[in-house]
Amino acid sequence: MFQRLDVDGSGSIDLEEITKLLPPTMKGQRHVNAMRMLREVDTNGDGKISYEEFMQMMNAQDEFLLVEFDSRLSFGEGGSSPMF
C-alpha cells in the first residue's frame, strides 16, 4: 500500500503525492487538506511521510488519526476510499 502511494519511489510520501490522492471535488481545499494530513502523520517534521510514520498511522492504537486520514481521502467519493 505504501509503495502505491509513494508514486515517485523516493521512499516517502510528500505533499504533492498526497495532494494528487485527494479527489478533485475538493476544489480549492485539496492543498490545505494535504498539508493537514502531512502535518498529522509526519512525526519527525521533515515534510514527508516515511514508511515508519505511515506504519505508525496504520497501527495506531487510537484510530482517530487513521479515520481522519481516510475520511480526507474519501471526501466526495461516496464513502469509498482509494486507500483502503
mmCIF file of N, CA, C and O in Angstrom:
data_model
loop_
_atom_site.group_PDB
_atom_site.id
_atom_site.type_symbol
_atom_site.label_atom_id
_atom_site.label_comp_id
_atom_site.label_asym_id
_atom_site.label_seq_id
_atom_site.Cartn_x
_atom_site.Cartn_y
_atom_site.Cartn_z
ATOM 1 N N MET A 1 0.828 -1.189 0.000
ATOM 2 C CA MET A 1 0.000 0.000 0.000
ATOM 3 C C MET A 1 0.876 1.258 0.000
ATOM 4 O O MET A 1 0.606 2.182 -0.746
ATOM 5 N N PHE A 2 1.901 1.286 0.864
ATOM 6 C CA PHE A 2 2.775 2.453 0.925
ATOM 7 C C PHE A 2 3.416 2.719 -0.440
ATOM 8 O O PHE A 2 3.468 3.859 -0.892
ATOM 9 N N GLN A 3 3.884 1.658 -1.088
ATOM 10 C CA GLN A 3 4.552 1.813 -2.380
ATOM 11 C C GLN A 3 3.613 2.402 -3.428
ATOM 12 O O GLN A 3 4.056 3.154 -4.298
ATOM 13 N N ARG A 4 2.355 2.074 -3.336
ATOM 14 C CA ARG A 4 1.374 2.616 -4.286
ATOM 15 C C ARG A 4 1.178 4.125 -4.083
ATOM 16 O O ARG A 4 0.980 4.873 -5.040
ATOM 17 N N LEU A 5 1.267 4.571 -2.831
ATOM 18 C CA LEU A 5 1.101 5.993 -2.536
ATOM 19 C C LEU A 5 2.376 6.777 -2.810
ATOM 20 O O LEU A 5 2.328 7.965 -3.114
ATOM 21 N N ASP A 6 3.522 6.126 -2.703
ATOM 22 C CA ASP A 6 4.822 6.740 -2.982
ATOM 23 C C ASP A 6 5.072 6.667 -4.485
ATOM 24 O O ASP A 6 5.876 5.879 -4.974
ATOM 25 N N VAL A 7 4.385 7.507 -5.227
ATOM 26 C CA VAL A 7 4.363 7.451 -6.682
ATOM 27 C C VAL A 7 5.756 7.578 -7.296
ATOM 28 O O VAL A 7 6.092 6.869 -8.240
ATOM 29 N N ASP A 8 6.598 8.450 -6.752
ATOM 30 C CA ASP A 8 7.918 8.674 -7.349
ATOM 31 C C ASP A 8 8.982 7.690 -6.860
ATOM 32 O O ASP A 8 10.129 7.742 -7.293
ATOM 33 N N GLY A 9 8.618 6.784 -5.950
ATOM 34 C CA GLY A 9 9.544 5.772 -5.474
ATOM 35 C C GLY A 9 10.672 6.296 -4.605
ATOM 36 O O GLY A 9 11.691 5.643 -4.441
ATOM 37 N N SER A 10 10.469 7.448 -3.992
ATOM 38 C CA SER A 10 11.523 8.079 -3.189
ATOM 39 C C SER A 10 11.685 7.467 -1.800
ATOM 40 O O SER A 10 12.633 7.781 -1.097
ATOM 41 N N GLY A 11 10.743 6.634 -1.404
ATOM 42 C CA GLY A 11 10.791 6.063 -0.063
ATOM 43 C C GLY A 11 10.009 6.871 0.951
ATOM 44 O O GLY A 11 9.994 6.555 2.136
ATOM 45 N N SER A 12 9.339 7.928 0.471
ATOM 46 C CA SER A 12 8.480 8.735 1.338
ATOM 47 C C SER A 12 7.350 9.329 0.513
ATOM 48 O O SER A 12 7.418 9.393 -0.707
ATOM 49 N N ILE A 13 6.304 9.748 1.212
ATOM 50 C CA ILE A 13 5.145 10.357 0.561
ATOM 51 C C ILE A 13 5.205 11.850 0.861
ATOM 52 O O ILE A 13 5.216 12.256 2.022
ATOM 53 N N ASP A 14 5.264 12.653 -0.183
ATOM 54 C CA ASP A 14 5.395 14.096 0.023
ATOM 55 C C ASP A 14 4.064 14.822 -0.219
ATOM 56 O O ASP A 14 3.058 14.199 -0.564
ATOM 57 N N LEU A 15 4.080 16.108 -0.023
ATOM 58 C CA LEU A 15 2.877 16.928 -0.147
ATOM 59 C C LEU A 15 2.233 16.795 -1.524
ATOM 60 O O LEU A 15 1.016 16.668 -1.644
ATOM 61 N N GLU A 16 3.032 16.798 -2.562
ATOM 62 C CA GLU A 16 2.496 16.694 -3.921
ATOM 63 C C GLU A 16 1.781 15.358 -4.128
ATOM 64 O O GLU A 16 0.699 15.302 -4.724
ATOM 65 N N GLU A 17 2.366 14.279 -3.617
ATOM 66 C CA GLU A 17 1.742 12.959 -3.772
ATOM 67 C C GLU A 17 0.433 12.880 -2.996
ATOM 68 O O GLU A 17 -0.543 12.309 -3.489
ATOM 69 N N ILE A 18 0.398 13.451 -1.805
ATOM 70 C CA ILE A 18 -0.848 13.461 -1.016
ATOM 71 C C ILE A 18 -1.910 14.285 -1.730
ATOM 72 O O ILE A 18 -3.059 13.876 -1.834
ATOM 73 N N THR A 19 -1.525 15.452 -2.229
ATOM 74 C CA THR A 19 -2.477 16.332 -2.922
ATOM 75 C C THR A 19 -3.116 15.611 -4.110
ATOM 76 O O THR A 19 -4.325 15.703 -4.326
ATOM 77 N N LYS A 20 -2.323 14.869 -4.856
ATOM 78 C CA LYS A 20 -2.849 14.155 -6.025
ATOM 79 C C LYS A 20 -3.809 13.029 -5.638
ATOM 80 O O LYS A 20 -4.639 12.629 -6.436
ATOM 81 N N LEU A 21 -3.687 12.519 -4.408
ATOM 82 C CA LEU A 21 -4.587 11.459 -3.940
ATOM 83 C C LEU A 21 -5.987 11.973 -3.630
ATOM 84 O O LEU A 21 -6.953 11.231 -3.691
ATOM 85 N N LEU A 22 -6.075 13.235 -3.276
ATOM 86 C CA LEU A 22 -7.355 13.803 -2.860
ATOM 87 C C LEU A 22 -8.263 14.022 -4.064
ATOM 88 O O LEU A 22 -7.803 14.411 -5.133
ATOM 89 N N PRO A 23 -9.545 13.776 -3.888
ATOM 90 C CA PRO A 23 -10.474 13.896 -5.018
ATOM 91 C C PRO A 23 -10.596 15.331 -5.528
ATOM 92 O O PRO A 23 -10.564 16.285 -4.749
ATOM 93 N N PRO A 24 -10.726 15.484 -6.835
ATOM 94 C CA PRO A 24 -10.858 16.819 -7.432
ATOM 95 C C PRO A 24 -12.084 17.573 -6.939
ATOM 96 O O PRO A 24 -12.126 18.797 -7.034
ATOM 97 N N THR A 25 -13.067 16.865 -6.388
ATOM 98 C CA THR A 25 -14.272 17.540 -5.897
ATOM 99 C C THR A 25 -13.966 18.447 -4.704
ATOM 100 O O THR A 25 -14.808 19.259 -4.330
ATOM 101 N N MET A 26 -12.783 18.326 -4.127
ATOM 102 C CA MET A 26 -12.403 19.192 -3.010
ATOM 103 C C MET A 26 -12.063 20.604 -3.486
ATOM 104 O O MET A 26 -11.880 21.494 -2.671
ATOM 105 N N LYS A 27 -11.923 20.759 -4.773
ATOM 106 C CA LYS A 27 -11.633 22.047 -5.405
ATOM 107 C C LYS A 27 -10.468 22.736 -4.709
ATOM 108 O O LYS A 27 -9.386 22.187 -4.648
ATOM 109 N N GLY A 28 -10.629 23.921 -4.177
ATOM 110 C CA GLY A 28 -9.550 24.694 -3.582
ATOM 111 C C GLY A 28 -9.050 24.172 -2.252
ATOM 112 O O GLY A 28 -8.092 24.693 -1.710
ATOM 113 N N GLN A 29 -9.673 23.140 -1.732
ATOM 114 C CA GLN A 29 -9.284 22.610 -0.421
ATOM 115 C C GLN A 29 -8.277 21.467 -0.489
ATOM 116 O O GLN A 29 -7.800 21.004 0.546
ATOM 117 N N ARG A 30 -7.939 21.007 -1.672
ATOM 118 C CA ARG A 30 -7.023 19.860 -1.788
ATOM 119 C C ARG A 30 -5.681 20.137 -1.134
ATOM 120 O O ARG A 30 -5.195 19.323 -0.350
ATOM 121 N N HIS A 31 -5.081 21.260 -1.447
ATOM 122 C CA HIS A 31 -3.749 21.574 -0.911
ATOM 123 C C HIS A 31 -3.792 21.761 0.607
ATOM 124 O O HIS A 31 -2.925 21.253 1.322
ATOM 125 N N VAL A 32 -4.798 22.455 1.089
ATOM 126 C CA VAL A 32 -4.940 22.691 2.533
ATOM 127 C C VAL A 32 -5.117 21.371 3.272
ATOM 128 O O VAL A 32 -4.467 21.123 4.298
ATOM 129 N N ASN A 33 -5.970 20.498 2.763
ATOM 130 C CA ASN A 33 -6.190 19.203 3.395
ATOM 131 C C ASN A 33 -4.943 18.328 3.321
ATOM 132 O O ASN A 33 -4.625 17.618 4.275
ATOM 133 N N ALA A 34 -4.243 18.377 2.215
ATOM 134 C CA ALA A 34 -3.000 17.606 2.091
ATOM 135 C C ALA A 34 -1.975 18.086 3.116
ATOM 136 O O ALA A 34 -1.284 17.271 3.741
ATOM 137 N N MET A 35 -1.878 19.383 3.323
ATOM 138 C CA MET A 35 -0.953 19.928 4.316
ATOM 139 C C MET A 35 -1.329 19.462 5.722
ATOM 140 O O MET A 35 -0.456 19.098 6.517
ATOM 141 N N ARG A 36 -2.615 19.455 6.023
ATOM 142 C CA ARG A 36 -3.074 18.987 7.342
ATOM 143 C C ARG A 36 -2.747 17.506 7.536
ATOM 144 O O ARG A 36 -2.296 17.100 8.603
ATOM 145 N N MET A 37 -3.009 16.716 6.510
ATOM 146 C CA MET A 37 -2.725 15.287 6.599
ATOM 147 C C MET A 37 -1.234 15.040 6.829
ATOM 148 O O MET A 37 -0.854 14.231 7.675
ATOM 149 N N LEU A 38 -0.411 15.759 6.084
ATOM 150 C CA LEU A 38 1.024 15.613 6.232
ATOM 151 C C LEU A 38 1.464 15.994 7.643
ATOM 152 O O LEU A 38 2.206 15.260 8.294
ATOM 153 N N ARG A 39 0.982 17.098 8.124
ATOM 154 C CA ARG A 39 1.345 17.580 9.466
ATOM 155 C C ARG A 39 0.930 16.568 10.547
ATOM 156 O O ARG A 39 1.658 16.375 11.525
ATOM 157 N N GLU A 40 -0.197 15.914 10.372
ATOM 158 C CA GLU A 40 -0.694 14.963 11.366
ATOM 159 C C GLU A 40 0.125 13.672 11.411
ATOM 160 O O GLU A 40 0.261 13.062 12.461
ATOM 161 N N VAL A 41 0.674 13.265 10.291
ATOM 162 C CA VAL A 41 1.362 11.977 10.212
ATOM 163 C C VAL A 41 2.884 12.126 10.281
ATOM 164 O O VAL A 41 3.583 11.237 10.758
ATOM 165 N N ASP A 42 3.407 13.252 9.845
ATOM 166 C CA ASP A 42 4.850 13.496 9.796
ATOM 167 C C ASP A 42 5.382 13.801 11.197
ATOM 168 O O ASP A 42 5.514 14.952 11.585
ATOM 169 N N THR A 43 5.715 12.767 11.935
ATOM 170 C CA THR A 43 6.100 12.940 13.334
ATOM 171 C C THR A 43 7.497 13.525 13.516
ATOM 172 O O THR A 43 7.781 14.140 14.539
ATOM 173 N N ASN A 44 8.383 13.373 12.531
ATOM 174 C CA ASN A 44 9.728 13.926 12.693
ATOM 175 C C ASN A 44 9.882 15.312 12.073
ATOM 176 O O ASN A 44 10.936 15.927 12.153
ATOM 177 N N GLY A 45 8.822 15.820 11.430
ATOM 178 C CA GLY A 45 8.808 17.188 10.918
ATOM 179 C C GLY A 45 9.667 17.447 9.695
ATOM 180 O O GLY A 45 9.998 18.597 9.405
ATOM 181 N N ASP A 46 9.979 16.397 8.916
ATOM 182 C CA ASP A 46 10.819 16.615 7.733
ATOM 183 C C ASP A 46 10.026 16.960 6.475
ATOM 184 O O ASP A 46 10.578 17.122 5.403
ATOM 185 N N GLY A 47 8.701 17.056 6.597
ATOM 186 C CA GLY A 47 7.872 17.440 5.454
ATOM 187 C C GLY A 47 7.491 16.286 4.550
ATOM 188 O O GLY A 47 6.964 16.492 3.453
ATOM 189 N N LYS A 48 7.752 15.047 4.998
ATOM 190 C CA LYS A 48 7.426 13.854 4.218
ATOM 191 C C LYS A 48 6.922 12.781 5.169
ATOM 192 O O LYS A 48 7.212 12.804 6.355
ATOM 193 N N ILE A 49 6.180 11.832 4.627
ATOM 194 C CA ILE A 49 5.728 10.687 5.417
ATOM 195 C C ILE A 49 6.604 9.502 5.043
ATOM 196 O O ILE A 49 6.564 9.021 3.903
ATOM 197 N N SER A 50 7.399 9.062 6.001
ATOM 198 C CA SER A 50 8.260 7.896 5.774
ATOM 199 C C SER A 50 7.431 6.620 5.930
ATOM 200 O O SER A 50 6.304 6.649 6.434
ATOM 201 N N TYR A 51 8.026 5.521 5.550
ATOM 202 C CA TYR A 51 7.360 4.234 5.718
ATOM 203 C C TYR A 51 7.040 3.998 7.194
ATOM 204 O O TYR A 51 5.945 3.546 7.538
ATOM 205 N N GLU A 52 7.985 4.318 8.065
ATOM 206 C CA GLU A 52 7.789 4.121 9.502
ATOM 207 C C GLU A 52 6.630 4.968 10.021
ATOM 208 O O GLU A 52 5.801 4.487 10.796
ATOM 209 N N GLU A 53 6.554 6.223 9.589
ATOM 210 C CA GLU A 53 5.456 7.103 10.020
ATOM 211 C C GLU A 53 4.124 6.591 9.483
ATOM 212 O O GLU A 53 3.110 6.629 10.179
ATOM 213 N N PHE A 54 4.136 6.109 8.257
ATOM 214 C CA PHE A 54 2.930 5.554 7.652
ATOM 215 C C PHE A 54 2.444 4.343 8.451
ATOM 216 O O PHE A 54 1.254 4.221 8.759
ATOM 217 N N MET A 55 3.383 3.466 8.810
ATOM 218 C CA MET A 55 3.013 2.274 9.571
ATOM 219 C C MET A 55 2.541 2.635 10.975
ATOM 220 O O MET A 55 1.633 1.995 11.500
ATOM 221 N N GLN A 56 3.123 3.661 11.575
ATOM 222 C CA GLN A 56 2.640 4.115 12.883
ATOM 223 C C GLN A 56 1.193 4.558 12.779
ATOM 224 O O GLN A 56 0.378 4.261 13.646
ATOM 225 N N MET A 57 0.866 5.278 11.703
ATOM 226 C CA MET A 57 -0.506 5.719 11.499
ATOM 227 C C MET A 57 -1.426 4.515 11.304
ATOM 228 O O MET A 57 -2.490 4.433 11.903
ATOM 229 N N MET A 58 -0.986 3.557 10.484
ATOM 230 C CA MET A 58 -1.812 2.391 10.186
ATOM 231 C C MET A 58 -2.030 1.515 11.421
ATOM 232 O O MET A 58 -3.074 0.885 11.550
ATOM 233 N N ASN A 59 -1.060 1.481 12.318
ATOM 234 C CA ASN A 59 -1.129 0.629 13.508
ATOM 235 C C ASN A 59 -1.525 1.393 14.762
ATOM 236 O O ASN A 59 -1.425 0.854 15.860
ATOM 237 N N ALA A 60 -1.980 2.616 14.601
ATOM 238 C CA ALA A 60 -2.290 3.464 15.751
ATOM 239 C C ALA A 60 -3.317 2.813 16.667
ATOM 240 O O ALA A 60 -4.351 2.325 16.212
ATOM 241 N N GLN A 61 -2.998 2.790 17.953
ATOM 242 C CA GLN A 61 -3.940 2.295 18.957
ATOM 243 C C GLN A 61 -5.183 3.189 18.959
ATOM 244 O O GLN A 61 -6.300 2.719 18.995
ATOM 245 N N ASP A 62 -4.938 4.492 18.914
ATOM 246 C CA ASP A 62 -6.022 5.463 18.830
ATOM 247 C C ASP A 62 -6.329 5.627 17.346
ATOM 248 O O ASP A 62 -5.558 6.228 16.614
ATOM 249 N N GLU A 63 -7.420 5.102 16.897
ATOM 250 C CA GLU A 63 -7.715 5.063 15.473
ATOM 251 C C GLU A 63 -8.165 6.406 14.908
ATOM 252 O O GLU A 63 -8.435 6.514 13.726
ATOM 253 N N PHE A 64 -8.187 7.457 15.714
ATOM 254 C CA PHE A 64 -8.634 8.761 15.233
ATOM 255 C C PHE A 64 -7.819 9.227 14.033
ATOM 256 O O PHE A 64 -8.370 9.684 13.039
ATOM 257 N N LEU A 65 -6.491 9.100 14.115
ATOM 258 C CA LEU A 65 -5.624 9.568 13.043
ATOM 259 C C LEU A 65 -5.902 8.821 11.752
ATOM 260 O O LEU A 65 -6.030 9.421 10.688
ATOM 261 N N LEU A 66 -6.040 7.512 11.833
ATOM 262 C CA LEU A 66 -6.321 6.709 10.650
ATOM 263 C C LEU A 66 -7.670 7.070 10.039
ATOM 264 O O LEU A 66 -7.794 7.241 8.832
ATOM 265 N N VAL A 67 -8.683 7.231 10.872
ATOM 266 C CA VAL A 67 -10.013 7.595 10.390
ATOM 267 C C VAL A 67 -9.989 8.981 9.749
ATOM 268 O O VAL A 67 -10.574 9.198 8.687
ATOM 269 N N GLU A 68 -9.277 9.918 10.357
ATOM 270 C CA GLU A 68 -9.176 11.278 9.815
ATOM 271 C C GLU A 68 -8.483 11.251 8.454
ATOM 272 O O GLU A 68 -8.935 11.886 7.502
ATOM 273 N N PHE A 69 -7.389 10.525 8.335
ATOM 274 C CA PHE A 69 -6.654 10.415 7.077
ATOM 275 C C PHE A 69 -7.546 9.811 6.005
ATOM 276 O O PHE A 69 -7.667 10.328 4.899
ATOM 277 N N ASP A 70 -8.212 8.713 6.335
ATOM 278 C CA ASP A 70 -9.085 8.028 5.395
ATOM 279 C C ASP A 70 -10.256 8.909 4.976
ATOM 280 O O ASP A 70 -10.627 8.950 3.811
ATOM 281 N N SER A 71 -10.841 9.646 5.917
ATOM 282 C CA SER A 71 -12.002 10.470 5.580
ATOM 283 C C SER A 71 -11.625 11.587 4.618
ATOM 284 O O SER A 71 -12.401 11.948 3.750
ATOM 285 N N ARG A 72 -10.426 12.119 4.742
ATOM 286 C CA ARG A 72 -9.997 13.170 3.819
ATOM 287 C C ARG A 72 -9.758 12.605 2.427
ATOM 288 O O ARG A 72 -10.045 13.264 1.431
ATOM 289 N N LEU A 73 -9.223 11.395 2.361
ATOM 290 C CA LEU A 73 -9.004 10.781 1.052
ATOM 291 C C LEU A 73 -10.314 10.425 0.375
ATOM 292 O O LEU A 73 -10.430 10.474 -0.838
ATOM 293 N N SER A 74 -11.327 10.047 1.166
ATOM 294 C CA SER A 74 -12.579 9.622 0.554
ATOM 295 C C SER A 74 -13.613 10.718 0.409
ATOM 296 O O SER A 74 -14.681 10.477 -0.099
ATOM 297 N N PHE A 75 -13.313 11.932 0.810
ATOM 298 C CA PHE A 75 -14.244 13.052 0.692
ATOM 299 C C PHE A 75 -14.701 13.189 -0.754
ATOM 300 O O PHE A 75 -13.911 13.280 -1.663
ATOM 301 N N GLY A 76 -15.989 13.140 -0.948
ATOM 302 C CA GLY A 76 -16.526 13.313 -2.297
ATOM 303 C C GLY A 76 -16.523 12.042 -3.137
ATOM 304 O O GLY A 76 -16.876 12.062 -4.284
ATOM 305 N N GLU A 77 -16.121 10.921 -2.541
ATOM 306 C CA GLU A 77 -16.063 9.683 -3.293
ATOM 307 C C GLU A 77 -17.203 8.753 -2.919
ATOM 308 O O GLU A 77 -17.107 7.554 -3.117
ATOM 309 N N GLY A 78 -18.241 9.270 -2.310
ATOM 310 C CA GLY A 78 -19.386 8.442 -1.961
ATOM 311 C C GLY A 78 -19.066 7.432 -0.881
ATOM 312 O O GLY A 78 -19.667 6.388 -0.807
ATOM 313 N N GLY A 79 -18.079 7.755 -0.036
ATOM 314 C CA GLY A 79 -17.751 6.891 1.071
ATOM 315 C C GLY A 79 -16.723 5.817 0.759
ATOM 316 O O GLY A 79 -16.209 5.178 1.641
ATOM 317 N N SER A 80 -16.394 5.611 -0.500
ATOM 318 C CA SER A 80 -15.371 4.616 -0.788
ATOM 319 C C SER A 80 -14.014 5.295 -0.765
ATOM 320 O O SER A 80 -13.870 6.444 -1.130
ATOM 321 N N SER A 81 -13.024 4.566 -0.299
ATOM 322 C CA SER A 81 -11.708 5.148 -0.150
ATOM 323 C C SER A 81 -10.718 4.507 -1.101
ATOM 324 O O SER A 81 -10.656 3.295 -1.213
ATOM 325 N N PRO A 82 -9.899 5.309 -1.796
ATOM 326 C CA PRO A 82 -8.908 4.733 -2.680
ATOM 327 C C PRO A 82 -7.750 4.104 -1.917
ATOM 328 O O PRO A 82 -6.955 3.390 -2.469
ATOM 329 N N MET A 83 -7.661 4.374 -0.622
ATOM 330 C CA MET A 83 -6.534 3.909 0.154
ATOM 331 C C MET A 83 -6.792 2.552 0.793
ATOM 332 O O MET A 83 -5.889 1.766 0.987
ATOM 333 N N PHE A 84 -8.041 2.237 1.143
ATOM 334 C CA PHE A 84 -8.322 1.022 1.903
ATOM 335 C C PHE A 84 -9.293 0.128 1.177
ATOM 336 O O PHE A 84 -10.147 0.501 0.513
#
